[in-house]
XYZ file of N, CA, C and O in Angstrom:
768
model
N 0.846 -1.155 0.000
C 0.000 0.000 0.000
C 0.905 1.236 0.000
O 1.840 1.345 0.786
N 0.620 2.177 -0.884
C 1.406 3.403 -0.969
C 0.676 4.523 -0.232
O -0.550 4.640 -0.297
N 1.490 5.326 0.414
C 0.893 6.457 1.159
C 0.940 7.698 0.298
O 1.897 7.908 -0.440
N -0.078 8.523 0.458
C -0.150 9.795 -0.266
C 0.366 10.882 0.676
O -0.234 11.180 1.696
N 1.529 11.480 0.365
C 2.119 12.508 1.222
C 1.804 13.919 0.745
O 2.435 14.866 1.163
N 0.870 14.059 -0.134
C 0.448 15.392 -0.572
C -0.555 15.922 0.436
O -1.547 15.270 0.692
N -0.295 17.131 0.982
C -1.221 17.733 1.928
C -0.611 17.835 3.316
O 0.545 17.469 3.550
N -1.418 18.323 4.225
C -0.965 18.576 5.583
C -1.749 17.703 6.545
O -2.927 17.399 6.323
N -1.119 17.429 7.654
C -1.826 16.671 8.691
C -2.662 17.648 9.501
O -2.472 18.867 9.451
N -3.554 17.109 10.265
C -4.429 17.924 11.103
C -3.607 18.704 12.130
O -3.885 19.868 12.417
N -2.570 18.126 12.673
C -1.709 18.799 13.645
C -0.995 19.976 12.985
O -0.902 21.072 13.554
N -0.485 19.818 11.784
C 0.206 20.883 11.080
C -0.733 22.058 10.784
O -0.379 23.234 10.962
N -1.938 21.762 10.363
C -2.928 22.812 10.084
C -3.293 23.557 11.366
O -3.397 24.785 11.388
N -3.475 22.842 12.455
C -3.830 23.456 13.735
C -2.706 24.370 14.221
O -2.954 25.484 14.677
N -1.475 23.915 14.136
C -0.334 24.734 14.557
C -0.236 25.985 13.673
O -0.005 27.098 14.165
N -0.414 25.842 12.372
C -0.346 26.981 11.457
C -1.441 27.994 11.769
O -1.196 29.212 11.770
N -2.648 27.521 12.051
C -3.754 28.427 12.403
C -3.482 29.149 13.727
O -3.790 30.341 13.870
N -2.919 28.445 14.693
C -2.611 29.066 15.988
C -1.556 30.159 15.817
O -1.678 31.253 16.383
N -0.503 29.890 15.053
C 0.543 30.887 14.796
C -0.058 32.082 14.055
O 0.220 33.249 14.389
N -0.898 31.832 13.071
C -1.541 32.915 12.315
C -2.429 33.765 13.233
O -2.410 34.997 13.160
N -3.189 33.128 14.127
C -4.064 33.858 15.047
C -3.245 34.745 15.987
O -3.617 35.891 16.270
N -2.109 34.231 16.466
C -1.249 35.028 17.347
C -0.691 36.232 16.598
O -0.687 37.360 17.112
N -0.241 36.036 15.372
C 0.292 37.142 14.574
C -0.770 38.194 14.272
O -0.499 39.398 14.339
N -1.975 37.763 13.959
C -3.074 38.699 13.685
C -3.421 39.485 14.943
O -3.647 40.703 14.899
N -3.442 38.840 16.095
C -3.742 39.515 17.359
C -2.683 40.567 17.670
O -3.010 41.701 18.053
N -1.415 40.219 17.503
C -0.337 41.184 17.739
C -0.418 42.351 16.767
O -0.272 43.524 17.165
N -0.639 42.076 15.513
C -0.720 43.139 14.507
C -1.901 44.062 14.770
O -1.784 45.293 14.669
N -3.049 43.501 15.121
C -4.216 44.352 15.372
C -4.005 45.206 16.614
O -4.424 46.362 16.661
N -3.333 44.677 17.643
C -3.024 45.470 18.836
C -2.126 46.648 18.506
O -2.328 47.755 18.998
N -1.134 46.420 17.668
C -0.229 47.495 17.257
C -0.979 48.543 16.443
O -0.810 49.751 16.646
N -1.835 48.106 15.544
C -2.602 49.041 14.706
C -3.562 49.869 15.554
O -3.660 51.089 15.394
N -4.248 49.232 16.491
C -5.199 49.957 17.354
C -4.453 50.950 18.239
O -4.885 52.094 18.403
N -3.322 50.537 18.800
C -2.530 51.438 19.634
C -2.050 52.644 18.829
O -2.126 53.790 19.292
N -1.563 52.404 17.628
C -1.124 53.501 16.764
C -2.259 54.433 16.399
O -2.095 55.652 16.360
N -3.414 53.866 16.172
C -4.589 54.676 15.840
C -4.989 55.563 17.015
O -5.333 56.736 16.829
N -4.940 55.012 18.240
C -5.281 55.803 19.430
C -4.276 56.933 19.651
O -4.650 58.050 19.999
N -3.005 56.663 19.453
C -1.979 57.699 19.597
C -2.183 58.791 18.555
O -2.098 59.983 18.859
N -2.492 58.406 17.332
C -2.742 59.377 16.269
C -3.944 60.264 16.620
O -3.891 61.487 16.476
N -5.027 59.649 17.100
C -6.235 60.414 17.457
C -5.939 61.386 18.600
O -6.383 62.542 18.573
N -5.202 60.933 19.615
C -4.879 61.797 20.749
C -4.019 62.983 20.302
O -4.250 64.121 20.690
N -3.020 62.711 19.461
C -2.164 63.802 18.980
C -2.928 64.766 18.083
O -2.695 65.973 18.126
N -3.833 64.254 17.278
C -4.674 65.118 16.443
C -5.530 66.021 17.317
O -5.675 67.215 17.046
N -6.077 65.481 18.412
C -6.873 66.273 19.357
C -6.017 67.355 20.012
O -6.459 68.478 20.199
N -4.797 67.013 20.378
C -3.906 68.003 21.008
C -3.547 69.121 20.035
O -3.465 70.282 20.424
N -3.343 68.784 18.790
C -3.056 69.806 17.780
C -4.267 70.719 17.605
O -4.137 71.944 17.549
N -5.455 70.138 17.543
C -6.685 70.946 17.435
C -6.857 71.836 18.657
O -7.273 72.991 18.546
N -6.537 71.312 19.841
C -6.638 72.109 21.067
C -5.652 73.273 21.020
O -5.991 74.398 21.402
N -4.451 73.027 20.522
C -3.453 74.089 20.381
C -3.940 75.167 19.415
O -3.808 76.368 19.681
N -4.528 74.748 18.310
C -5.049 75.711 17.335
C -6.205 76.509 17.920
O -6.331 77.710 17.662
N -7.053 75.865 18.734
C -8.164 76.568 19.378
C -7.637 77.607 20.361
O -8.109 78.746 20.387
N -6.630 77.234 21.162
C -6.035 78.189 22.111
C -5.423 79.376 21.361
O -5.573 80.528 21.778
N -4.744 79.097 20.258
C -4.163 80.177 19.457
C -5.248 81.088 18.894
O -5.081 82.315 18.859
N -6.361 80.511 18.464
C -7.472 81.315 17.929
C -8.062 82.217 18.997
O -8.341 83.393 18.751
N -8.271 81.668 20.189
C -8.819 82.474 21.291
C -7.849 83.604 21.636
O -8.257 84.754 21.796
N -6.562 83.284 21.720
C -5.566 84.321 22.011
C -5.577 85.392 20.923
O -5.533 86.592 21.227
N -5.617 84.988 19.662
C -5.613 85.951 18.559
C -6.804 86.893 18.648
O -6.675 88.095 18.412
N -7.972 86.350 18.993
C -9.174 87.188 19.124
C -8.984 88.188 20.264
O -9.240 89.388 20.115
N -8.534 87.703 21.428
C -8.329 88.597 22.567
C -7.275 89.655 22.249
O -7.458 90.841 22.544
N -6.183 89.238 21.647
C -5.099 90.168 21.320
C -5.558 91.210 20.307
O -5.305 92.412 20.470
N -6.257 90.759 19.275
C -6.736 91.683 18.233
C -7.712 92.702 18.794
O -7.652 93.882 18.468
N -8.623 92.263 19.657
C -9.664 93.158 20.150
C -9.180 94.042 21.304
O -9.574 95.190 21.410
N -8.329 93.504 22.191
C -7.974 94.247 23.393
C -6.717 95.102 23.252
O -6.501 96.005 24.051
N -5.894 94.841 22.266
C -4.651 95.605 22.111
C -4.892 97.101 21.974
O -4.104 97.909 22.449
N -5.982 97.478 21.326
C -6.260 98.888 21.054
C -7.292 99.482 22.015
O -7.779 100.579 21.794
N -7.617 98.761 23.075
C -8.651 99.224 24.005
C -8.167 100.432 24.799
O -6.986 100.569 25.118
N -9.121 101.315 25.081
C -8.822 102.459 25.944
C -9.249 102.177 27.379
O -8.755 102.801 28.306
N -10.189 101.241 27.559
C -10.582 100.791 28.902
C -11.134 99.376 28.791
O -11.723 98.991 27.782
N -10.898 98.609 29.854
C -11.322 97.209 29.895
C -11.967 96.962 31.252
O -11.456 97.401 32.281
N -13.101 96.247 31.248
C -13.768 95.866 32.492
C -14.044 94.369 32.432
O -14.717 93.889 31.520
N -13.502 93.635 33.391
C -13.672 92.193 33.466
C -14.739 91.908 34.507
O -14.613 92.335 35.652
N -15.770 91.186 34.114
C -16.895 91.003 35.021
C -17.632 89.706 34.732
O -17.471 89.109 33.676
N -18.457 89.313 35.670
C -19.368 88.178 35.477
C -20.731 88.663 34.994
O -21.583 87.875 34.660
N -20.913 89.993 34.984
C -22.191 90.572 34.581
C -22.154 90.956 33.113
O -21.156 91.464 32.617
N -23.268 90.757 32.454
C -23.367 91.131 31.047
C -23.761 92.602 30.961
O -24.839 92.988 31.384
N -22.871 93.422 30.452
C -23.171 94.837 30.247
C -23.701 95.049 28.844
O -23.458 94.259 27.955
N -24.386 96.136 28.672
C -24.822 96.536 27.339
C -23.780 97.492 26.774
O -23.487 98.508 27.384
N -23.193 97.172 25.607
C -22.159 98.055 25.057
C -22.662 99.463 24.789
O -21.877 100.383 24.746
N -23.955 99.618 24.616
C -24.475 100.937 24.264
C -24.653 101.840 25.476
O -24.459 103.035 25.397
N -25.012 101.279 26.636
C -25.398 102.116 27.756
C -24.361 102.281 28.837
O -24.580 102.997 29.792
N -23.216 101.617 28.745
C -22.270 101.693 29.832
C -20.919 102.269 29.420
O -19.971 102.212 30.179
N -20.837 102.814 28.223
C -19.600 103.426 27.779
C -18.634 102.479 27.099
O -17.556 102.888 26.689
N -18.989 101.209 26.990
C -18.119 100.248 26.323
C -18.620 99.989 24.912
O -19.816 99.883 24.671
N -17.682 99.889 23.972
C -18.057 99.642 22.582
C -18.439 98.186 22.332
O -19.388 97.911 21.618
N -17.656 97.277 22.900
C -17.854 95.866 22.588
C -17.698 95.017 23.839
O -17.213 95.478 24.868
N -18.113 93.763 23.711
C -18.034 92.828 24.819
C -17.678 91.448 24.270
O -18.293 90.977 23.315
N -16.672 90.817 24.864
C -16.331 89.439 24.527
C -16.919 88.562 25.631
O -16.712 88.833 26.818
N -17.652 87.526 25.235
C -18.225 86.595 26.211
C -17.524 85.243 26.071
O -17.426 84.698 24.987
N -17.040 84.736 27.188
C -16.499 83.384 27.238
C -17.456 82.575 28.093
O -17.642 82.871 29.276
N -18.074 81.566 27.493
C -19.055 80.784 28.232
C -18.404 80.003 29.351
O -17.227 79.664 29.285
N -19.211 79.711 30.370
C -18.760 78.954 31.527
C -18.046 77.692 31.079
O -18.490 76.992 30.180
N -16.912 77.424 31.721
C -16.171 76.208 31.423
C -17.055 74.997 31.707
O -17.705 74.926 32.731
N -17.105 74.064 30.778
C -17.934 72.872 30.940
C -19.322 73.044 30.373
O -20.099 72.103 30.317
N -19.657 74.242 29.923
C -20.962 74.491 29.332
C -20.970 73.940 27.914
O -20.174 74.325 27.091
N -21.844 72.997 27.663
C -21.892 72.421 26.317
C -23.191 72.804 25.625
O -23.658 72.102 24.744
N -23.757 73.925 26.043
C -25.049 74.321 25.494
C -24.965 74.770 24.047
O -25.936 74.686 23.320
N -23.792 75.266 23.629
C -23.687 75.730 22.251
C -22.232 75.705 21.815
O -21.328 75.527 22.618
N -22.020 75.895 20.522
C -20.663 75.977 20.000
C -20.109 77.388 20.129
O -18.938 77.607 19.878
N -20.955 78.351 20.507
C -20.528 79.759 20.597
C -19.912 80.011 21.961
O -20.412 80.789 22.755
N -18.811 79.342 22.265
C -18.174 79.492 23.566
C -17.370 80.773 23.654
O -17.083 81.253 24.726
N -16.972 81.313 22.510
C -16.295 82.606 22.461
C -17.074 83.455 21.470
O -17.196 83.113 20.295
N -17.636 84.553 21.961
C -18.451 85.381 21.079
C -18.249 86.859 21.424
O -17.816 87.193 22.518
N -18.575 87.714 20.457
C -18.422 89.168 20.617
C -19.757 89.840 20.324
O -20.445 89.490 19.375
N -20.092 90.801 21.180
C -21.234 91.673 20.891
C -20.635 93.021 20.537
O -19.934 93.638 21.317
N -20.905 93.443 19.319
C -20.328 94.694 18.826
C -21.257 95.861 19.117
O -22.411 95.687 19.471
N -20.726 97.054 18.928
C -21.479 98.270 19.188
C -22.772 98.278 18.379
O -22.817 97.815 17.241
N -23.833 98.797 18.974
C -25.159 98.903 18.355
C -25.761 97.546 18.010
O -26.565 97.424 17.101
N -25.383 96.501 18.722
C -25.956 95.172 18.499
C -26.391 94.610 19.841
O -25.763 94.865 20.867
N -27.464 93.853 19.830
C -27.914 93.223 21.068
C -27.553 91.740 21.108
O -27.782 91.074 22.100
N -26.988 91.224 20.023
C -26.675 89.802 19.935
C -25.173 89.555 19.943
O -24.402 90.362 19.440
N -24.810 88.427 20.499
C -23.423 87.984 20.450
C -23.227 87.135 19.199
O -24.064 86.306 18.862
N -22.127 87.354 18.499
C -21.783 86.572 17.317
C -20.602 85.671 17.654
O -19.598 86.136 18.205
N -20.727 84.402 17.308
C -19.631 83.470 17.546
C -18.427 83.875 16.706
O -18.566 84.202 15.531
N -17.258 83.874 17.312
C -16.059 84.293 16.587
C -14.965 83.230 16.597
O -13.906 83.427 16.042
N -15.225 82.096 17.238
C -14.193 81.068 17.323
C -14.841 79.695 17.353
O -15.686 79.425 18.198
N -14.458 78.842 16.414
C -14.958 77.468 16.383
C -14.201 76.665 17.437
O -12.985 76.511 17.368
N -14.914 76.180 18.427
C -14.261 75.456 19.516
C -14.580 73.965 19.480
O -14.122 73.244 20.359
N -15.337 73.509 18.520
C -15.738 72.109 18.374
C -16.132 71.493 19.706
O -16.990 71.999 20.381
N -15.478 70.427 20.095
C -15.867 69.722 21.315
C -15.053 70.140 22.530
O -15.080 69.465 23.548
N -14.332 71.250 22.421
C -13.459 71.666 23.506
C -14.161 72.620 24.452
O -15.018 73.398 24.063
N -13.752 72.550 25.717
C -14.128 73.557 26.701
C -12.924 74.476 26.875
O -11.784 74.024 26.904
N -13.200 75.755 26.999
C -12.139 76.750 27.117
C -12.201 77.349 28.510
O -13.249 77.811 28.951
N -11.078 77.331 29.205
C -10.978 77.983 30.499
C -9.978 79.121 30.358
O -8.808 78.893 30.057
N -10.454 80.337 30.519
C -9.595 81.516 30.417
C -9.429 82.099 31.810
O -10.404 82.337 32.511
N -8.191 82.307 32.214
C -7.890 82.978 33.477
C -7.056 84.204 33.159
O -6.091 84.113 32.407
N -7.441 85.333 33.727
C -6.657 86.557 33.576
C -5.775 86.644 34.806
O -6.251 86.786 35.920
N -4.483 86.500 34.593
C -3.526 86.306 35.673
C -3.001 87.605 36.272
O -2.315 87.563 37.273
N -3.260 88.727 35.643
C -2.785 89.989 36.193
C -2.279 90.931 35.122
O -2.315 90.632 33.934
N -1.813 92.074 35.566
C -1.315 93.115 34.670
C 0.139 93.392 35.036
O 0.490 93.484 36.212
N 0.980 93.497 34.010
C 2.392 93.820 34.204
C 2.689 95.115 33.468
O 2.332 95.257 32.301
N 3.319 96.042 34.170
C 3.730 97.300 33.537
C 5.252 97.272 33.461
O 5.920 97.076 34.476
N 5.773 97.434 32.249
C 7.223 97.408 32.048
C 7.631 98.555 31.135
O 6.792 99.221 30.533
N 8.935 98.742 31.024
C 9.478 99.730 30.108
C 10.349 99.002 29.108
O 11.220 98.219 29.486
N 10.084 99.240 27.847
C 10.865 98.638 26.771
C 11.623 99.769 26.078
O 11.098 100.413 25.196
N 12.849 100.003 26.501
C 13.581 101.137 25.939
C 12.953 102.434 26.391
O 12.927 102.766 27.558
N 12.359 103.179 25.450
C 11.705 104.445 25.788
C 10.208 104.312 25.975
O 9.547 105.232 26.377
N 9.656 103.146 25.647
C 8.202 102.986 25.687
C 7.749 102.272 26.961
O 8.359 101.298 27.386
N 6.672 102.786 27.546
C 6.014 102.091 28.647
C 5.066 101.057 28.049
O 4.359 101.340 27.086
N 5.090 99.864 28.632
C 4.230 98.796 28.119
C 3.332 98.277 29.236
O 3.771 98.140 30.380
N 2.083 97.984 28.881
C 1.161 97.343 29.794
C 0.797 95.995 29.186
O 0.349 95.927 28.040
N 1.010 94.926 29.955
C 0.722 93.577 29.482
C -0.395 92.970 30.318
O -0.343 93.006 31.556
N -1.391 92.425 29.659
C -2.472 91.697 30.314
C -2.117 90.220 30.184
O -2.082 89.674 29.080
N -1.816 89.571 31.296
C -1.362 88.180 31.286
C -2.563 87.243 31.336
O -3.420 87.370 32.215
N -2.611 86.323 30.386
C -3.740 85.399 30.286
C -3.229 83.960 30.272
O -2.108 83.678 29.868
N -4.097 83.075 30.720
C -3.826 81.637 30.657
C -5.047 80.999 30.008
O -6.164 81.138 30.501
N -4.829 80.338 28.896
C -5.911 79.694 28.157
C -5.700 78.183 28.255
O -4.677 77.669 27.810
N -6.655 77.499 28.874
C -6.580 76.043 29.018
C -7.699 75.421 28.194
O -8.846 75.862 28.262
N -7.350 74.404 27.435
C -8.313 73.729 26.569
C -8.537 72.317 27.110
O -7.577 71.565 27.324
N -9.809 71.983 27.322
C -10.185 70.673 27.860
C -11.043 69.926 26.849
O -11.806 70.528 26.097
N -10.931 68.607 26.891
C -11.820 67.731 26.128
C -12.244 66.610 27.067
O -11.404 65.859 27.569
N -13.516 66.525 27.325
C -14.053 65.517 28.255
C -13.312 65.547 29.591
O -12.862 64.527 30.097
N -13.158 66.743 30.159
C -12.507 66.970 31.453
C -11.026 66.609 31.477
O -10.416 66.553 32.533
N -10.418 66.365 30.334
C -8.986 66.109 30.255
C -8.309 67.346 29.690
O -8.706 67.852 28.640
N -7.289 67.832 30.405
C -6.544 68.996 29.925
C -5.763 68.603 28.685
O -4.943 67.698 28.717
N -6.038 69.288 27.581
C -5.379 68.974 26.313
C -4.223 69.927 26.015
O -3.234 69.530 25.428
N -4.376 71.202 26.420
C -3.362 72.190 26.055
C -3.535 73.416 26.939
O -4.645 73.792 27.285
N -2.417 74.040 27.293
C -2.437 75.284 28.053
C -1.511 76.285 27.378
O -0.408 75.933 26.977
N -2.002 77.497 27.256
C -1.195 78.579 26.653
C -1.146 79.737 27.640
O -2.178 80.290 28.011
N 0.059 80.071 28.082
C 0.289 81.260 28.901
C 0.823 82.333 27.968
O 1.814 82.109 27.267
N 0.160 83.477 27.953
C 0.570 84.529 27.020
C 0.250 85.896 27.619
O -0.454 86.008 28.611
N 0.792 86.904 26.978
C 0.529 88.284 27.384
C -0.009 89.054 26.190
O 0.454 88.874 25.068
N -0.988 89.891 26.472
C -1.548 90.772 25.454
C -0.978 92.160 25.727
O -1.160 92.714 26.814
N -0.272 92.708 24.749
C 0.293 94.048 24.910
C -0.795 95.069 24.619
O -1.361 95.106 23.528
N -1.104 95.864 25.620
C -2.089 96.933 25.451
C -1.353 98.138 24.898
O -0.496 98.723 25.561
N -1.652 98.501 23.667
C -0.914 99.548 22.976
C -1.216 100.938 23.518
O -0.429 101.854 23.349
N -2.359 101.086 24.166
C -2.696 102.350 24.804
C -2.221 102.260 26.257
O -2.860 101.630 27.087
N -1.099 102.878 26.564
C -0.519 102.753 27.903
C -1.406 103.349 28.992
O -1.252 103.039 30.159
N -2.368 104.195 28.606
C -3.283 104.791 29.578
C -4.549 103.958 29.751
O -5.488 104.384 30.407
N -4.577 102.751 29.179
C -5.760 101.896 29.264
C -6.075 101.564 30.721
O -5.199 101.127 31.471
N -7.321 101.789 31.106
C -7.768 101.476 32.461
C -8.338 100.067 32.465
O -9.160 99.716 31.629
N -7.898 99.269 33.438
C -8.373 97.891 33.555
C -9.054 97.740 34.902
O -8.445 97.973 35.945
N -10.327 97.355 34.869
C -11.088 97.149 36.099
C -11.438 95.674 36.222
O -11.641 94.985 35.227
N -11.515 95.202 37.441
C -11.949 93.841 37.694
C -10.834 92.811 37.698
O -11.087 91.643 37.956
N -9.589 93.222 37.425
C -8.499 92.259 37.377
C -8.201 91.709 38.769
O -7.746 90.579 38.922
N -8.513 92.474 39.830
C -8.248 92.022 41.191
C -9.179 90.879 41.606
O -8.961 90.233 42.621
N -10.187 90.613 40.817
C -11.110 89.521 41.113
C -10.579 88.175 40.637
O -11.228 87.164 40.814
N -9.386 88.152 40.021
C -8.827 86.946 39.389
C -9.879 86.296 38.496
O -10.291 85.163 38.717
N -10.344 87.051 37.508
C -11.466 86.574 36.715
C -11.122 85.352 35.873
O -10.024 85.210 35.368
N -12.092 84.462 35.775
C -12.007 83.313 34.878
C -13.433 82.874 34.582
O -14.371 83.326 35.220
N -13.587 82.000 33.611
C -14.926 81.502 33.280
C -15.129 80.092 33.825
O -15.898 79.325 33.303
N -14.434 79.780 34.940
C -14.563 78.446 35.514
C -15.932 78.243 36.148
O -16.543 77.187 36.001
N -16.434 79.243 36.865
C -17.704 79.091 37.575
C -18.902 79.680 36.829
O -20.038 79.330 37.102
N -18.669 80.577 35.913
C -19.753 81.218 35.183
C -19.199 81.952 33.982
O -17.985 82.031 33.797
N -20.086 82.481 33.168
C -19.645 83.229 31.990
C -18.751 84.396 32.405
O -18.965 85.013 33.443
N -17.745 84.676 31.593
C -16.873 85.820 31.815
C -17.105 86.820 30.693
O -17.112 86.441 29.525
N -17.316 88.071 31.065
C -17.539 89.136 30.082
C -16.368 90.108 30.147
O -15.975 90.554 31.228
N -15.799 90.398 28.985
C -14.727 91.381 28.889
C -15.282 92.546 28.091
O -15.424 92.480 26.881
N -15.653 93.589 28.799
C -16.195 94.790 28.173
C -15.040 95.744 27.901
O -14.181 95.931 28.751
N -15.024 96.348 26.728
C -13.916 97.222 26.398
C -14.357 98.321 25.456
O -15.312 98.194 24.706
N -13.620 99.432 25.554
C -13.853 100.581 24.676
C -12.679 100.697 23.733
O -11.528 100.445 24.108
N -12.970 101.098 22.532
C -11.941 101.321 21.525
C -11.856 102.812 21.249
O -12.847 103.531 21.378
N -10.690 103.277 20.854
C -10.524 104.697 20.511
C -11.407 105.015 19.314
O -11.517 104.233 18.387
N -12.051 106.147 19.395
C -12.966 106.540 18.316
C -12.253 107.209 17.184
O -11.371 107.921 17.265
């Protein structure tokens, strides 16, 4: 009787399948881990861009201010001597995407000015620094912008806004204002 040696035995097939299953499990673990790292880094980059956008808005609007009032109360730009108001919604408030908005002169509505997607923004005004740069007096408004996603800190930006009007009056800074507990309103006047 002749034996047919073409093919594999049941033991050989089982061992090959077990080795293949182990390799597939290892490969899928590596792919999933890489995917999670990529997603986390993409979120951090988006958080950094959001912090930069918020800073740019604050810097653009407040650099030329003649007076600034930081408060938890919503003022009317028309009746209190302030031209505009920046509203930062309470940290953790997910009621709308308009977490950073501006109410301009002669308007009763706030317009969203920064796309914050799924991030929460925590803005803290850390104080005012007065310095001399050569012959010029400088006033710096120190801010800390923290970006959160699902209660996880994604990015923090510490920066200073140079107030170009050295005579700019700043009120409310002694309150250590932030939007952690409630909406923060930054009312400001611009030179006419």
